[in-house]
Coordinates of C-alpha atoms in Angstrom, one line a residue:
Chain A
X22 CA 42.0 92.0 117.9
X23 CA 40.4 88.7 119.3
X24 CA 41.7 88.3 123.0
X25 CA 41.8 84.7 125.0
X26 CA 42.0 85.0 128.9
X27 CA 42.6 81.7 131.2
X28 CA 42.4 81.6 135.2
X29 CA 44.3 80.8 137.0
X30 CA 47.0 79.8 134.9
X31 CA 48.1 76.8 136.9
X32 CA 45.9 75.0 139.6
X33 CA 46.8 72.2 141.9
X34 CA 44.6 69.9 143.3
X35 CA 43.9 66.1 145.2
X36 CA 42.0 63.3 143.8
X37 CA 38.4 63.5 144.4
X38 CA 38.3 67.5 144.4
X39 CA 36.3 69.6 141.8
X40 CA 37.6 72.1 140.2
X41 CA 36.6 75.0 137.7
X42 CA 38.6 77.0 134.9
X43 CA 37.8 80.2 134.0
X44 CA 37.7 81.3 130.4
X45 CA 36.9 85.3 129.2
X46 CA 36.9 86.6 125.8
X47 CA 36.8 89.4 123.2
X48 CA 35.8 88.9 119.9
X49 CA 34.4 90.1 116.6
X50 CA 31.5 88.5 115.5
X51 CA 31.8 85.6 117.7
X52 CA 30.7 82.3 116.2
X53 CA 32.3 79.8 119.2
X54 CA 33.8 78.7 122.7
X55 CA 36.1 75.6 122.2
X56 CA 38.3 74.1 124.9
X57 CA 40.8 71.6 124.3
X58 CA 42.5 69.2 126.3
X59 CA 46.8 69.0 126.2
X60 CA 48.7 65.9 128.0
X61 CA 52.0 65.7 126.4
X62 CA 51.2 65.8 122.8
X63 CA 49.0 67.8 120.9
X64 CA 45.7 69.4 121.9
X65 CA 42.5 66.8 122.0
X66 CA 39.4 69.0 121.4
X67 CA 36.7 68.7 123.9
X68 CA 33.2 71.0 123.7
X69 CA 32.3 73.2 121.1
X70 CA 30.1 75.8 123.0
X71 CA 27.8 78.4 120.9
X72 CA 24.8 79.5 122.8
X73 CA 24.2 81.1 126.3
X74 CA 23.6 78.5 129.1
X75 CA 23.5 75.2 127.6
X76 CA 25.6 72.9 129.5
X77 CA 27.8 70.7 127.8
X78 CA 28.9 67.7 129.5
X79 CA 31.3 64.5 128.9
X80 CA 31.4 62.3 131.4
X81 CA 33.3 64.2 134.9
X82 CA 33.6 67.2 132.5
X83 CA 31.0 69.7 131.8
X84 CA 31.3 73.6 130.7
X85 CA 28.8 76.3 129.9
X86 CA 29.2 79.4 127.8
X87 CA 27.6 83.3 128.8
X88 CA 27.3 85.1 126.0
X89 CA 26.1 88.3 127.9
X90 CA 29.0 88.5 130.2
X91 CA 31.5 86.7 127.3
X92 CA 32.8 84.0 129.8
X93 CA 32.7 80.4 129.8
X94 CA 33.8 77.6 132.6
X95 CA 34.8 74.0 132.3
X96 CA 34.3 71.9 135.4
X97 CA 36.0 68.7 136.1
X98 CA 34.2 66.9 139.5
X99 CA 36.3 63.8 140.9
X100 CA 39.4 64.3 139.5
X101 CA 42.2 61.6 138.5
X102 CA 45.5 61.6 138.0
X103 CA 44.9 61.2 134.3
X104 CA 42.8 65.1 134.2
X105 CA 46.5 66.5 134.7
X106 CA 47.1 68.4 131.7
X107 CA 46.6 72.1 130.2
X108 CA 43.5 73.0 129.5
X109 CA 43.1 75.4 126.7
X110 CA 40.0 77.6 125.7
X111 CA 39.8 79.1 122.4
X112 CA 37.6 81.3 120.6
X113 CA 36.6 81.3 116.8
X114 CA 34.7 84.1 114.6
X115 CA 32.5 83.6 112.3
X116 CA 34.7 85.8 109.6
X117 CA 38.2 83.5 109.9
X118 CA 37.8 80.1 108.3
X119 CA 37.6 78.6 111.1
X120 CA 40.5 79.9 112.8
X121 CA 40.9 80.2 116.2
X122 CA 42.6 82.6 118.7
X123 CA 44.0 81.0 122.2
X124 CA 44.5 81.7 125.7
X125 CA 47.7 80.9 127.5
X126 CA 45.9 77.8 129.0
X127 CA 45.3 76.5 132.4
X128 CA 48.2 73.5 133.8
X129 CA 45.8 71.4 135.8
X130 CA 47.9 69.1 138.5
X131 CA 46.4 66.4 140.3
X132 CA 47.9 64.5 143.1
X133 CA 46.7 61.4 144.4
Chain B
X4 CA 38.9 59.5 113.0
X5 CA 40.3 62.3 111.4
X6 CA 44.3 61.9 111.0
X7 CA 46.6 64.4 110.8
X8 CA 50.2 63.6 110.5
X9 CA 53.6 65.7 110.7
X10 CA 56.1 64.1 108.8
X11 CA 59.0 64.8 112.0
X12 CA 57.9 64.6 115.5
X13 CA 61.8 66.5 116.3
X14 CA 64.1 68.2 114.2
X15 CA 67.5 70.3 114.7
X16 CA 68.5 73.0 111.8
X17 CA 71.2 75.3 111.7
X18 CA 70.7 78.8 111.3
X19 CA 70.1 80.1 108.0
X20 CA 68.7 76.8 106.7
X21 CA 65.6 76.7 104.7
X22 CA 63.3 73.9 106.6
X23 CA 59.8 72.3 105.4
X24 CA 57.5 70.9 107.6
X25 CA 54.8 69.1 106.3
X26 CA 51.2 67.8 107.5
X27 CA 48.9 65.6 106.0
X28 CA 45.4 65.1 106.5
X29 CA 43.2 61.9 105.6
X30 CA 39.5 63.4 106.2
X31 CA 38.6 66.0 102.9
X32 CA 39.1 68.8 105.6
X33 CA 39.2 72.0 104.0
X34 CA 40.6 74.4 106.8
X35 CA 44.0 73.4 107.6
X36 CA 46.6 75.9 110.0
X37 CA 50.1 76.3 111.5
X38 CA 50.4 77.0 115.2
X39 CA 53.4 77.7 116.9
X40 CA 53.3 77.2 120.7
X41 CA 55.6 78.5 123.5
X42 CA 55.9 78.7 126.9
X43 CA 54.1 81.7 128.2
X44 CA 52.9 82.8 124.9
X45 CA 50.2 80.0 123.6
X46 CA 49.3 78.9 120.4
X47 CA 49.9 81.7 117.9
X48 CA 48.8 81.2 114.4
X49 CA 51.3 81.2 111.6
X50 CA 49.4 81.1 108.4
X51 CA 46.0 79.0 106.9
X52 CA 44.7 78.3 104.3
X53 CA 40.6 77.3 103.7
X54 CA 41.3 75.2 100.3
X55 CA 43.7 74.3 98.0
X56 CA 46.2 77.1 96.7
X57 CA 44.7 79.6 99.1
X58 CA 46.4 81.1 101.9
X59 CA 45.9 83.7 105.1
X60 CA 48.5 85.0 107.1
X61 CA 47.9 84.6 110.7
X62 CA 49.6 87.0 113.3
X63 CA 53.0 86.0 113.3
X64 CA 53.4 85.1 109.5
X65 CA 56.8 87.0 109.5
X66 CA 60.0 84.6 108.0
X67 CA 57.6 81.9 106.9
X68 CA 55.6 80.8 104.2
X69 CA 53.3 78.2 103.2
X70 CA 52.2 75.8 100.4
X71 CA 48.7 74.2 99.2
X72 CA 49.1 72.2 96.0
X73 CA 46.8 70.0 97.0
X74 CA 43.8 69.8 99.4
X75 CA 45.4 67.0 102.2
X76 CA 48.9 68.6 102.2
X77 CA 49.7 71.9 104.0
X78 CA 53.8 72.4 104.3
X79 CA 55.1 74.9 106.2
X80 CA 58.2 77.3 104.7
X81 CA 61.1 78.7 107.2
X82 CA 62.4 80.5 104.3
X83 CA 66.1 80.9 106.1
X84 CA 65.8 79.4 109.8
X85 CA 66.4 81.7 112.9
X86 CA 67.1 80.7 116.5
X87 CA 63.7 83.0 117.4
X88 CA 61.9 80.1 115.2
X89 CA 62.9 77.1 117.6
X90 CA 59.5 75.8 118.9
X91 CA 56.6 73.6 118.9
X92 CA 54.7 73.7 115.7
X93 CA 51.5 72.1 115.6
X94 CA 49.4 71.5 112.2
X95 CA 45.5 71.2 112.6
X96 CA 42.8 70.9 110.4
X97 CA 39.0 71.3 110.5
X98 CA 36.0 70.7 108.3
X99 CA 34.6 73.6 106.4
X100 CA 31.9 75.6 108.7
X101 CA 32.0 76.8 111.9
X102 CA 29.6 74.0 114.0
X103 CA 31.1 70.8 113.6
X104 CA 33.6 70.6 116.6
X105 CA 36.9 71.6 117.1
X106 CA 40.3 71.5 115.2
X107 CA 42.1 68.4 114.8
X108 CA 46.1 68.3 115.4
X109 CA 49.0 66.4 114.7
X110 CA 51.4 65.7 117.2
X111 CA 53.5 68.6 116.7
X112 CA 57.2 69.3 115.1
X113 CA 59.5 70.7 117.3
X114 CA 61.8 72.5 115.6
X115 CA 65.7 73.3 117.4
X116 CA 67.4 76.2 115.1
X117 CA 71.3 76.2 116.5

């Protein structure tokens, strides 16, 4: 069974800090690393991850995926107010459709 | 962008009821899914289906059902509502193939069974 795990599950911080969310996985055939962004709504996707050490990055937000050690990190320098949100990671096999299994997700707070 | 639309942003049943949800997509995407989300628990997949008439259980396919008649509609089935079935559900589709981003959601049902 495919297996999602999220650290810490909730984090607060102040504007201007960095801070970094911890993403570990098992799965079968492993095809990718997503994490998605949730405010109040629905999920907003955010990296797509699939090889070992290739940094993603958008803007303050950047993550990397280890393949070897079946981890991956998002990092989020300077935050705002408006990076409040859960963060989820997800991981999707290559045998599923295109489905993916969750974590629990990381609740980011920021204060000003 | 890719739409994807749930036809009731909140909804209240009574037990025993049977309830549709439905989701609509606007972007040919052939993957489409039911998640139920809950505090504590995550997303949990419900059922997909990776084109039309063709459908997977997920891992908690248990009092629902699904329907696929045609490629931009996927409705969710709560064949006889149950207070354990009160939640978030969120409907996402995704192209066919496994490198061209993430899923895309709609902005979630949620669902009160009294």
């Amino acid at each position: 069974e495919d297996k999602v795990v999220q650290s810490p599950l909730s984090l607060v911080v102040h504007e201007g800090d960095t801070v970094t969310l911890n993403c570990s996985y098992e799965v079968t055939n492993f095809r990718s690393l997503l994490w998605y962004k949730q405010e109040k709504k629905a999920p907003t996707f955010l990296f797509m991850l699939t090889s070992s050490g290739i940094e993603k990055k958008s803007g303050r937000l950047s993550s990397i995926l280890d393949k070897k050690e079946l981890f991956s990190i998002l990092n989020i320098t300077a935050t705002q107010t408006g990076d409040s949100a859960v963060y989820l990671c997800a991981v999707e096999a290559r045998t599923n459709a295109g489905k993916s299994t969750f974590g629990d997700g990381t609740t980011l707070t920021v204060k000003p | 962008d890719v739409k994807v639309t749930q036809s009731s942003r909140y909804l209240v049943k009574r037990t025993g009821e049977k309830v549709f949800l439905e989701c609509v997509q606007d972007m040919d995407h052939e993957n489409m899914f039911w998640y139920r989300q809950d505090p504590g628990l995550g997303l949990r997949l419900i059922y997909f289906s990776y084109d039309v008439k063709m459908k997977e259980k997920g891992d908690i396919p248990e009092g629902y059902s699904v329907s696929r008649e045609k490629k931009e509609r996927f409705s969710l089935i709560l064949e006889s509502a149950s207070t354990n079935q009160t939640s978030m559900y969120l409907c996402a589709s995704k192209v066919f193939g496994g490198l061209n981003g993430g899923y895309t959601f709609g902005s979630g049902t949620r669902l009160t069974v009294v």
